[in-house]
Amino acid sequence: MLQALLLPGVWCRWGGRARAPALQGSPGLAQRRAPGRQLHSLVWGPRGLRPVQAAAATAAAAGLRGLRPAPAPLGLRGFRTEQQQMALTLSDWEKRLLERLCSGLLGGDRSCLAEGITLAESTNGQKKHLARLLLQKVLDCQRERERLNDQKPLAFRMGLSGPPGAGKSTFIEKFGKMLTGKGHKVAVLAVDPSSKTTGGSLLGDKTRMIELSRDMNAYIRPSPTLGTLGGVTRTTNEAILLCEGAGYDIILVETVGVGQSEFAVADMVDMFILFISPAGGDELQGIKRGIIEMADLVVVTKADGELLGPARKIQAEYTSALKLLHKQSKSWRPKVMRVSSKYGEGFTSLWEKMTEFHTTLGATGELQIKRQRQQKVWMWNMIQENVTEYLCNHPAVRNQIPNLEEKVVRGDITPGLAADILLRTFSEKKEIL
């Protein structure tokens, strides 16, 4: 078992076999003098002999032992140390819960997956603490699985977006059943808008997927936006990771009905698919910058019956419009396809285009680069979501908020000036600390 001294960067292993061989002049410690520097020593650690400061070596020789290293610059080692510290604060019950959820989820248990997503969606401080530990364990497991798969992604993430009434849920019902019939495991993360008045959500997307919800190779999770913009939830990224950890190789993220500038899901998935109905506008809508230029694939729905003619027309118009937009990928040009969820037409050719996209980007390395970029976007999104809460909970800022709000309401100062005062107060107090 590794033990660490309560000194920055000093690790040692205790026990008979783990000690460094005794060298002349010091039992267990070898000393050397660096030119122009103070005396250093070599301590036996998990990677062999390491130089440490003389004061640290004296402490090591005295036999001081601690459970973890003292705070150090937060690199990878510092992050691991923080994770260990977080784990040490858990109660026995929480440790058992975390172990049960992790083992069950990685084993494909649907109930553990549902409980894990609920934990990630919670706003309770201790539950968020547990969720971070669970996500890190799942991430470590996924990285090992990908390493054994030649660093290739194990799951295909697809974001499905479009205006209200475009037929996204009906499409997922038919498409998901086709994929499970081919042997895939499909996870559907359906996002439902939340009321600005009551805060509640209907979460009714699952009612349009009755057959798929009964399929044991499919998992459907409706979630509310809770005020998050962009058509997704605050924890959609976490839910995607947990679904992949549970063994689902196709992840479908259905956004709320969106407009022209809501495409946050594009920074979470491998392929962004935009759904439009035959009455979705003319060619001018296709060349407007925004959601259309983020799409990797455009799907015209309801291409049957009386709408078949308009569907063919709008397919041709959007195909022409996409040629005027800047390409997002060097190796892929967006396509426009037609489908009929009512009769199940066009699904096979659509799936072939999807697999072609995944294979092409995977072969060129663009897919891996895209996911790495998305990880950075995810990190900054989390910072932006938590910085307001962190700012408002700061003691010095919290004391000034009521007074400044009153002055803004009276019109004594502008909202921008009040914001500057609060930010200045926060930064000055942090520098003093």
Tab-separated table of C-alpha atoms in Angstrom:
chain	number	residue	atom	x	y	z
A	1	MET	CA	0.000	0.000	0.000
A	2	LEU	CA	1.268	3.451	-0.911
A	3	GLN	CA	1.558	6.026	1.811
A	4	ALA	CA	2.535	9.638	1.271
A	5	LEU	CA	4.259	12.200	3.401
A	6	LEU	CA	2.470	15.421	4.234
A	7	LEU	CA	5.044	17.279	2.152
A	8	PRO	CA	4.679	18.538	-1.436
A	9	GLY	CA	5.648	15.964	-4.008
A	10	VAL	CA	7.205	13.452	-1.558
A	11	TRP	CA	6.066	9.862	-1.942
A	12	CYS	CA	7.453	6.795	-0.248
A	13	ARG	CA	6.460	3.190	0.093
A	14	TRP	CA	6.629	1.558	3.473
A	15	GLY	CA	7.111	-2.089	4.204
A	16	GLY	CA	10.141	-4.322	3.954
A	17	ARG	CA	10.142	-4.912	0.193
A	18	ALA	CA	9.348	-1.354	-0.804
A	19	ARG	CA	12.265	0.421	0.877
A	20	ALA	CA	15.196	1.581	-1.177
A	21	PRO	CA	18.387	-0.431	-0.712
A	22	ALA	CA	20.599	1.142	1.939
A	23	LEU	CA	23.543	3.008	0.471
A	24	GLN	CA	26.805	3.931	2.122
A	25	GLY	CA	26.490	6.725	4.672
A	26	SER	CA	22.691	6.595	5.017
A	27	PRO	CA	20.337	3.690	5.752
A	28	GLY	CA	17.688	3.791	3.051
A	29	LEU	CA	18.626	7.224	1.729
A	30	ALA	CA	21.266	8.111	-0.881
A	31	GLN	CA	22.523	11.665	-0.804
A	32	ARG	CA	24.062	13.820	-3.475
A	33	ARG	CA	24.887	17.476	-3.846
A	34	ALA	CA	23.716	19.333	-6.960
A	35	PRO	CA	26.157	21.999	-8.173
A	36	GLY	CA	25.103	25.404	-6.849
A	37	ARG	CA	22.074	23.995	-5.045
A	38	GLN	CA	21.291	22.801	-1.566
A	39	LEU	CA	21.644	19.213	-0.488
A	40	HIS	CA	19.157	16.837	-2.105
A	41	SER	CA	18.269	13.260	-1.278
A	42	LEU	CA	16.809	10.323	-3.128
A	43	VAL	CA	13.653	8.729	-1.733
A	44	TRP	CA	12.256	5.435	-2.935
A	45	GLY	CA	8.800	5.977	-4.478
A	46	PRO	CA	6.411	4.275	-6.886
A	47	ARG	CA	8.695	5.157	-9.828
A	48	GLY	CA	11.983	4.372	-8.166
A	49	LEU	CA	14.457	6.803	-6.616
A	50	ARG	CA	13.434	10.468	-6.709
A	51	PRO	CA	15.352	13.600	-5.563
A	52	VAL	CA	13.704	15.596	-2.763
A	53	GLN	CA	14.706	18.562	-0.685
A	54	ALA	CA	16.883	17.889	2.334
A	55	ALA	CA	14.138	18.945	4.741
A	56	ALA	CA	11.756	16.473	3.153
A	57	ALA	CA	14.384	13.745	3.332
A	58	THR	CA	14.878	14.451	7.035
A	59	ALA	CA	11.162	14.074	7.572
A	60	ALA	CA	11.165	10.836	5.606
A	61	ALA	CA	14.062	9.492	7.641
A	62	ALA	CA	12.180	10.375	10.821
A	63	GLY	CA	9.440	7.987	9.707
A	64	LEU	CA	6.623	10.490	9.211
A	65	ARG	CA	3.687	8.988	7.380
A	66	GLY	CA	0.484	10.473	5.997
A	67	LEU	CA	-2.444	9.318	3.945
A	68	ARG	CA	-1.881	11.630	0.981
A	69	PRO	CA	0.526	14.263	-0.319
A	70	ALA	CA	0.132	17.887	0.674
A	71	PRO	CA	-1.489	20.215	-1.891
A	72	ALA	CA	0.694	20.606	-4.958
A	73	PRO	CA	0.190	22.310	-8.319
A	74	LEU	CA	-2.916	20.679	-9.765
A	75	GLY	CA	-1.541	18.606	-12.620
A	76	LEU	CA	-2.617	15.028	-13.255
A	77	ARG	CA	-1.113	13.894	-9.946
A	78	GLY	CA	-2.811	16.753	-8.100
A	79	PHE	CA	-6.113	15.824	-9.710
A	80	ARG	CA	-5.771	12.217	-8.619
A	81	THR	CA	-4.967	13.426	-5.115
A	82	GLU	CA	-8.107	15.562	-5.124
A	83	GLN	CA	-10.143	12.546	-6.180
A	84	GLN	CA	-8.672	10.558	-3.291
A	85	GLN	CA	-9.512	13.350	-0.880
A	86	MET	CA	-13.090	13.451	-2.169
A	87	ALA	CA	-13.412	9.694	-1.701
A	88	LEU	CA	-12.124	9.929	1.882
A	89	THR	CA	-15.015	12.229	2.831
A	90	LEU	CA	-17.664	9.633	1.911
A	91	SER	CA	-19.570	7.761	4.566
A	92	ASP	CA	-19.687	3.955	4.540
A	93	TRP	CA	-23.187	4.053	3.053
A	94	GLU	CA	-22.070	6.409	0.272
A	95	LYS	CA	-19.068	4.218	-0.503
A	96	ARG	CA	-21.326	1.175	-0.826
A	97	LEU	CA	-23.744	3.151	-3.023
A	98	LEU	CA	-20.932	4.328	-5.277
A	99	GLU	CA	-19.506	0.831	-5.600
A	100	ARG	CA	-22.942	-0.645	-6.360
A	101	LEU	CA	-23.754	1.969	-8.994
A	102	CYS	CA	-20.356	1.705	-10.653
A	103	SER	CA	-20.261	-2.090	-10.834
A	104	GLY	CA	-23.912	-2.331	-11.877
A	105	LEU	CA	-23.665	0.387	-14.525
A	106	LEU	CA	-20.492	-1.024	-16.077
A	107	GLY	CA	-22.208	-4.404	-16.092
A	108	GLY	CA	-25.139	-3.030	-18.105
A	109	ASP	CA	-27.727	-2.802	-15.312
A	110	ARG	CA	-30.468	-0.437	-16.516
A	111	SER	CA	-31.637	0.481	-13.020
A	112	CYS	CA	-28.090	1.478	-12.001
A	113	LEU	CA	-27.811	3.541	-15.187
A	114	ALA	CA	-31.067	5.339	-14.393
A	115	GLU	CA	-29.949	5.966	-10.820
A	116	GLY	CA	-26.558	7.214	-12.009
A	117	ILE	CA	-28.138	9.741	-14.413
A	118	THR	CA	-30.468	10.920	-11.650
A	119	LEU	CA	-27.434	11.415	-9.428
A	120	ALA	CA	-25.699	13.458	-12.158
A	121	GLU	CA	-28.805	15.615	-12.640
A	122	SER	CA	-29.137	16.404	-8.938
A	123	THR	CA	-28.348	19.908	-7.666
A	124	ASN	CA	-27.665	18.674	-4.131
A	125	GLY	CA	-24.047	19.333	-3.172
A	126	GLN	CA	-23.279	15.894	-1.744
A	127	LYS	CA	-25.005	14.091	-4.615
A	128	LYS	CA	-23.035	16.161	-7.130
A	129	HIS	CA	-19.937	15.101	-5.192
A	130	LEU	CA	-20.922	11.420	-5.592
A	131	ALA	CA	-21.752	11.951	-9.270
A	132	ARG	CA	-18.280	13.353	-9.993
A	133	LEU	CA	-16.659	10.290	-8.442
A	134	LEU	CA	-18.951	7.946	-10.386
A	135	LEU	CA	-18.259	9.752	-13.665
A	136	GLN	CA	-14.511	9.571	-13.104
A	137	LYS	CA	-14.680	5.821	-12.501
A	138	VAL	CA	-16.764	5.306	-15.643
A	139	LEU	CA	-14.434	7.541	-17.661
A	140	ASP	CA	-11.389	5.556	-16.533
A	141	CYS	CA	-13.111	2.324	-17.561
A	142	GLN	CA	-14.095	3.753	-20.944
A	143	ARG	CA	-10.550	4.923	-21.631
A	144	GLU	CA	-9.260	1.430	-20.919
A	145	ARG	CA	-11.889	-0.096	-23.215
A	146	GLU	CA	-10.950	2.324	-26.003
A	147	ARG	CA	-7.276	1.530	-25.489
A	148	LEU	CA	-8.051	-2.130	-26.133
A	149	ASN	CA	-10.006	-1.012	-29.238
A	150	ASP	CA	-6.973	0.739	-30.803
A	151	GLN	CA	-8.090	4.109	-29.374
A	152	LYS	CA	-11.240	4.047	-31.509
A	153	PRO	CA	-14.552	5.256	-30.006
A	154	LEU	CA	-16.833	2.424	-28.954
A	155	ALA	CA	-20.100	4.319	-29.417
A	156	PHE	CA	-21.642	6.417	-32.164
A	157	ARG	CA	-23.163	9.623	-30.768
A	158	MET	CA	-25.872	11.331	-32.820
A	159	GLY	CA	-27.690	14.562	-32.070
A	160	LEU	CA	-31.183	14.912	-33.512
A	161	SER	CA	-32.525	18.446	-33.675
A	162	GLY	CA	-35.150	20.439	-35.516
A	163	PRO	CA	-38.191	22.667	-35.090
A	164	PRO	CA	-41.237	21.512	-33.100
A	165	GLY	CA	-43.408	19.068	-35.021
A	166	ALA	CA	-40.662	17.937	-37.402
A	167	GLY	CA	-41.229	14.288	-36.420
A	168	LYS	CA	-38.098	13.610	-34.351
A	169	SER	CA	-39.730	11.316	-31.772
A	170	THR	CA	-41.665	9.319	-34.366
A	171	PHE	CA	-38.475	8.887	-36.366
A	172	ILE	CA	-36.561	7.630	-33.292
A	173	GLU	CA	-39.247	5.014	-32.621
A	174	LYS	CA	-38.845	3.445	-36.092
A	175	PHE	CA	-35.112	4.044	-36.383
A	176	GLY	CA	-34.341	2.665	-32.922
A	177	LYS	CA	-36.282	-0.543	-33.598
A	178	MET	CA	-34.350	-0.998	-36.843
A	179	LEU	CA	-31.026	-0.613	-35.020
A	180	THR	CA	-31.888	-3.013	-32.193
A	181	GLY	CA	-32.947	-5.502	-34.875
A	182	LYS	CA	-29.412	-5.243	-36.269
A	183	GLY	CA	-27.939	-6.122	-32.862
A	184	HIS	CA	-27.148	-2.619	-31.589
A	185	LYS	CA	-27.884	-1.307	-28.119
A	186	VAL	CA	-29.583	2.067	-28.387
A	187	ALA	CA	-29.821	4.778	-25.729
A	188	VAL	CA	-32.185	7.709	-26.320
A	189	LEU	CA	-31.737	10.889	-24.284
A	190	ALA	CA	-34.902	12.888	-24.939
A	191	VAL	CA	-34.867	16.501	-23.742
A	192	ASP	CA	-38.153	18.210	-22.858
A	193	PRO	CA	-38.628	21.965	-22.299
A	194	SER	CA	-39.325	23.216	-18.785
A	195	SER	CA	-41.987	25.755	-17.915
A	196	LYS	CA	-40.751	29.232	-17.047
A	197	THR	CA	-43.804	29.630	-14.794
A	198	THR	CA	-43.901	26.398	-12.789
A	199	GLY	CA	-40.513	24.868	-13.631
A	200	GLY	CA	-42.150	21.562	-14.549
A	201	SER	CA	-41.802	19.449	-17.708
A	202	LEU	CA	-44.250	17.153	-19.444
A	203	LEU	CA	-41.569	14.565	-20.376
A	204	GLY	CA	-43.931	13.136	-22.978
A	205	ASP	CA	-41.491	12.088	-25.685
A	206	LYS	CA	-41.430	8.531	-24.365
A	207	THR	CA	-45.158	8.145	-25.066
A	208	ARG	CA	-44.353	8.335	-28.810
A	209	MET	CA	-41.837	5.496	-28.466
A	210	ILE	CA	-44.019	2.757	-27.010
A	211	GLU	CA	-42.510	-0.143	-28.977
A	212	LEU	CA	-38.936	1.038	-28.475
A	213	SER	CA	-39.471	1.516	-24.735
A	214	ARG	CA	-40.387	-2.192	-24.463
A	215	ASP	CA	-37.204	-3.276	-26.239
A	216	MET	CA	-34.614	-4.604	-23.765
A	217	ASN	CA	-31.797	-3.453	-26.059
A	218	ALA	CA	-33.020	0.140	-25.869
A	219	TYR	CA	-32.991	2.654	-23.035
A	220	ILE	CA	-35.018	5.891	-23.128
A	221	ARG	CA	-34.354	8.675	-20.660
A	222	PRO	CA	-36.477	11.851	-20.811
A	223	SER	CA	-34.954	14.843	-19.003
A	224	PRO	CA	-36.059	18.469	-18.465
A	225	THR	CA	-34.012	21.438	-19.651
A	226	LEU	CA	-34.477	23.254	-16.302
A	227	GLY	CA	-33.791	26.572	-18.002
A	228	THR	CA	-30.682	25.466	-19.913
A	229	LEU	CA	-30.499	27.036	-23.368
A	230	GLY	CA	-29.397	25.395	-26.599
A	231	GLY	CA	-31.957	22.578	-26.675
A	232	VAL	CA	-30.184	20.235	-24.222
A	233	THR	CA	-29.862	19.820	-20.458
A	234	ARG	CA	-27.076	20.824	-18.109
A	235	THR	CA	-26.025	17.194	-17.701
A	236	THR	CA	-26.496	15.753	-21.210
A	237	ASN	CA	-22.750	15.151	-21.539
A	238	GLU	CA	-22.670	13.209	-18.281
A	239	ALA	CA	-25.669	11.112	-19.358
A	240	ILE	CA	-23.932	10.272	-22.662
A	241	LEU	CA	-20.833	9.060	-20.809
A	242	LEU	CA	-22.881	6.926	-18.411
A	243	CYS	CA	-24.854	5.341	-21.267
A	244	GLU	CA	-21.630	4.453	-23.055
A	245	GLY	CA	-20.262	2.970	-19.836
A	246	ALA	CA	-23.369	0.772	-19.631
A	247	GLY	CA	-22.581	-0.711	-23.037
A	248	TYR	CA	-24.862	1.246	-25.383
A	249	ASP	CA	-23.108	1.682	-28.737
A	250	ILE	CA	-25.662	4.043	-30.334
A	251	ILE	CA	-26.503	7.221	-28.426
A	252	LEU	CA	-29.354	9.348	-29.784
A	253	VAL	CA	-29.772	12.787	-28.211
A	254	GLU	CA	-33.125	14.327	-29.112
A	255	THR	CA	-33.230	18.054	-28.404
A	256	VAL	CA	-36.273	20.175	-27.708
A	257	GLY	CA	-37.877	21.934	-30.663
A	258	VAL	CA	-35.261	24.523	-31.589
A	259	GLY	CA	-34.841	27.616	-33.751
A	260	GLN	CA	-32.064	28.821	-36.018
A	261	SER	CA	-29.400	29.524	-33.394
A	262	GLU	CA	-29.790	26.676	-30.894
A	263	PHE	CA	-27.258	23.974	-31.671
A	264	ALA	CA	-25.486	23.205	-28.380
A	265	VAL	CA	-25.940	19.489	-29.033
A	266	ALA	CA	-23.453	19.753	-31.926
A	267	ASP	CA	-20.682	20.089	-29.325
A	268	MET	CA	-21.685	16.814	-27.660
A	269	VAL	CA	-22.084	14.325	-30.498
A	270	ASP	CA	-20.185	12.816	-33.415
A	271	MET	CA	-22.899	13.553	-35.962
A	272	PHE	CA	-25.397	16.410	-35.880
A	273	ILE	CA	-28.622	15.667	-37.770
A	274	LEU	CA	-31.164	18.369	-38.567
A	275	PHE	CA	-34.798	17.416	-39.193
A	276	ILE	CA	-37.050	19.611	-41.321
A	277	SER	CA	-40.615	19.071	-42.467
A	278	PRO	CA	-41.755	19.573	-46.082
A	279	ALA	CA	-43.382	22.872	-45.049
A	280	GLY	CA	-40.238	24.054	-43.276
A	281	GLY	CA	-39.499	27.082	-45.461
A	282	ASP	CA	-37.800	27.854	-48.734
A	283	GLU	CA	-34.204	27.892	-49.929
A	284	LEU	CA	-33.559	31.145	-48.067
A	285	GLN	CA	-33.961	29.325	-44.748
A	286	GLY	CA	-31.234	26.925	-45.827
A	287	ILE	CA	-28.568	29.544	-46.455
A	288	LYS	CA	-29.114	31.431	-43.182
A	289	ARG	CA	-26.117	31.037	-40.907
A	290	GLY	CA	-26.821	29.142	-37.718
A	291	ILE	CA	-28.075	25.649	-37.106
A	292	ILE	CA	-28.096	24.636	-40.781
A	293	GLU	CA	-24.346	25.119	-41.253
A	294	MET	CA	-23.650	22.920	-38.211
A	295	ALA	CA	-25.561	19.958	-39.665
A	296	ASP	CA	-23.702	16.911	-40.936
A	297	LEU	CA	-26.917	15.473	-42.343
A	298	VAL	CA	-30.287	17.068	-43.155
A	299	VAL	CA	-33.339	14.802	-43.053
A	300	VAL	CA	-36.621	15.777	-44.682
A	301	THR	CA	-39.371	13.967	-42.774
A	302	LYS	CA	-42.967	13.041	-43.660
A	303	ALA	CA	-41.983	12.283	-47.277
A	304	ASP	CA	-45.155	10.347	-48.101
A	305	GLY	CA	-48.640	10.859	-49.490
A	306	GLU	CA	-49.502	14.410	-50.472
A	307	LEU	CA	-46.287	15.707	-48.907
A	308	LEU	CA	-44.011	13.604	-51.124
A	309	GLY	CA	-43.858	16.281	-53.829
A	310	PRO	CA	-43.050	19.144	-51.413
A	311	ALA	CA	-40.485	16.863	-49.704
A	312	ARG	CA	-38.651	16.272	-52.987
A	313	LYS	CA	-38.697	19.991	-53.719
A	314	ILE	CA	-37.292	21.037	-50.359
A	315	GLN	CA	-34.645	18.278	-50.593
A	316	ALA	CA	-33.436	19.765	-53.863
A	317	GLU	CA	-33.496	23.307	-52.458
A	318	TYR	CA	-31.488	22.399	-49.349
A	319	THR	CA	-29.007	20.372	-51.392
A	320	SER	CA	-28.359	23.488	-53.452
A	321	ALA	CA	-28.215	25.720	-50.360
A	322	LEU	CA	-25.679	23.550	-48.545
A	323	LYS	CA	-23.196	24.050	-51.381
A	324	LEU	CA	-22.992	27.729	-50.432
A	325	LEU	CA	-22.104	27.076	-46.789
A	326	HIS	CA	-18.672	26.558	-45.301
A	327	LYS	CA	-17.767	22.893	-44.756
A	328	GLN	CA	-17.290	21.815	-41.132
A	329	SER	CA	-15.278	18.744	-42.107
A	330	LYS	CA	-12.450	18.293	-44.603
A	331	SER	CA	-13.563	14.782	-45.503
A	332	TRP	CA	-17.365	15.012	-45.401
A	333	ARG	CA	-19.905	17.084	-47.292
A	334	PRO	CA	-23.392	17.269	-45.687
A	335	LYS	CA	-26.142	15.305	-47.424
A	336	VAL	CA	-29.916	15.821	-47.632
A	337	MET	CA	-32.079	12.693	-47.301
A	338	ARG	CA	-35.825	11.928	-47.308
A	339	VAL	CA	-37.593	9.538	-44.942
A	340	SER	CA	-41.120	8.465	-44.151
A	341	SER	CA	-41.597	7.317	-40.562
A	342	LYS	CA	-45.179	6.325	-41.351
A	343	TYR	CA	-44.150	3.740	-43.939
A	344	GLY	CA	-40.553	3.138	-42.830
A	345	GLU	CA	-39.096	4.325	-46.143
A	346	GLY	CA	-35.582	5.697	-46.493
A	347	PHE	CA	-34.266	4.339	-43.190
A	348	THR	CA	-31.849	1.814	-44.676
A	349	SER	CA	-30.162	4.313	-46.997
A	350	LEU	CA	-30.084	6.874	-44.170
A	351	TRP	CA	-28.281	4.424	-41.872
A	352	GLU	CA	-25.785	3.686	-44.642
A	353	LYS	CA	-24.963	7.404	-44.896
A	354	MET	CA	-24.570	7.604	-41.119
A	355	THR	CA	-22.155	4.677	-41.003
A	356	GLU	CA	-20.267	6.140	-43.968
A	357	PHE	CA	-19.835	9.384	-42.025
A	358	HIS	CA	-18.636	7.563	-38.901
A	359	THR	CA	-16.213	5.372	-40.855
A	360	THR	CA	-14.820	8.283	-42.888
A	361	LEU	CA	-14.158	10.573	-39.938
A	362	GLY	CA	-12.792	7.699	-37.878
A	363	ALA	CA	-10.323	6.735	-40.595
A	364	THR	CA	-9.025	10.293	-41.021
A	365	GLY	CA	-8.722	10.904	-37.272
A	366	GLU	CA	-11.222	13.790	-37.363
A	367	LEU	CA	-13.586	11.971	-35.034
A	368	GLN	CA	-11.005	11.647	-32.267
A	369	ILE	CA	-9.968	15.298	-32.673
A	370	LYS	CA	-13.609	16.361	-32.581
A	371	ARG	CA	-14.215	14.510	-29.323
A	372	GLN	CA	-11.120	16.025	-27.757
A	373	ARG	CA	-12.334	19.505	-28.686
A	374	GLN	CA	-15.751	18.690	-27.253
A	375	GLN	CA	-14.163	17.754	-23.935
A	376	LYS	CA	-12.734	21.277	-23.666
A	377	VAL	CA	-16.101	22.793	-24.580
A	378	TRP	CA	-17.730	20.624	-21.906
A	379	MET	CA	-15.243	21.856	-19.297
A	380	TRP	CA	-15.875	25.530	-20.098
A	381	ASN	CA	-19.635	25.009	-20.169
A	382	MET	CA	-19.437	23.584	-16.669
A	383	ILE	CA	-17.375	26.565	-15.539
A	384	GLN	CA	-19.885	29.016	-16.993
A	385	GLU	CA	-22.796	27.203	-15.363
A	386	ASN	CA	-21.199	27.185	-11.910
A	387	VAL	CA	-19.449	30.545	-11.857
A	388	THR	CA	-22.649	32.510	-11.101
A	389	GLU	CA	-23.460	30.306	-8.114
A	390	TYR	CA	-19.867	30.498	-6.908
A	391	LEU	CA	-19.849	34.277	-7.297
A	392	CYS	CA	-23.144	34.808	-5.471
A	393	ASN	CA	-22.078	32.579	-2.580
A	394	HIS	CA	-18.886	34.552	-1.992
A	395	PRO	CA	-19.328	36.355	1.405
A	396	ALA	CA	-18.156	39.790	0.255
A	397	VAL	CA	-20.277	39.665	-2.895
A	398	ARG	CA	-23.343	38.291	-1.140
A	399	ASN	CA	-23.366	41.204	1.294
A	400	GLN	CA	-23.396	43.748	-1.527
A	401	ILE	CA	-26.016	42.138	-3.765
A	402	PRO	CA	-29.204	43.458	-1.991
A	403	ASN	CA	-27.916	47.043	-1.896
A	404	LEU	CA	-26.819	47.035	-5.543
A	405	GLU	CA	-30.050	45.406	-6.711
A	406	GLU	CA	-32.032	48.137	-4.962
A	407	LYS	CA	-29.921	50.861	-6.638
A	408	VAL	CA	-30.423	49.251	-10.048
A	409	VAL	CA	-34.188	49.060	-9.532
A	410	ARG	CA	-34.325	52.733	-8.501
A	411	GLY	CA	-32.263	53.686	-11.525
A	412	ASP	CA	-29.378	55.141	-9.520
A	413	ILE	CA	-26.795	53.043	-11.363
A	414	THR	CA	-26.790	50.996	-14.530
A	415	PRO	CA	-26.896	47.159	-14.404
A	416	GLY	CA	-23.486	47.085	-16.107
A	417	LEU	CA	-21.901	49.242	-13.389
A	418	ALA	CA	-23.452	47.095	-10.651
A	419	ALA	CA	-22.043	43.977	-12.308
A	420	ASP	CA	-18.582	45.572	-12.529
A	421	ILE	CA	-18.684	46.438	-8.807
A	422	LEU	CA	-19.585	42.868	-7.849
A	423	LEU	CA	-16.911	41.362	-10.090
A	424	ARG	CA	-14.304	43.785	-8.769
A	425	THR	CA	-15.262	42.916	-5.195
A	426	PHE	CA	-14.951	39.230	-5.951
A	427	SER	CA	-11.546	39.541	-7.644
A	428	GLU	CA	-10.078	41.800	-4.939
A	429	LYS	CA	-11.176	39.510	-2.124
A	430	LYS	CA	-9.777	36.480	-3.915
A	431	GLU	CA	-6.401	38.223	-4.300
A	432	ILE	CA	-6.326	39.003	-0.578
A	433	LEU	CA	-7.116	35.392	0.254
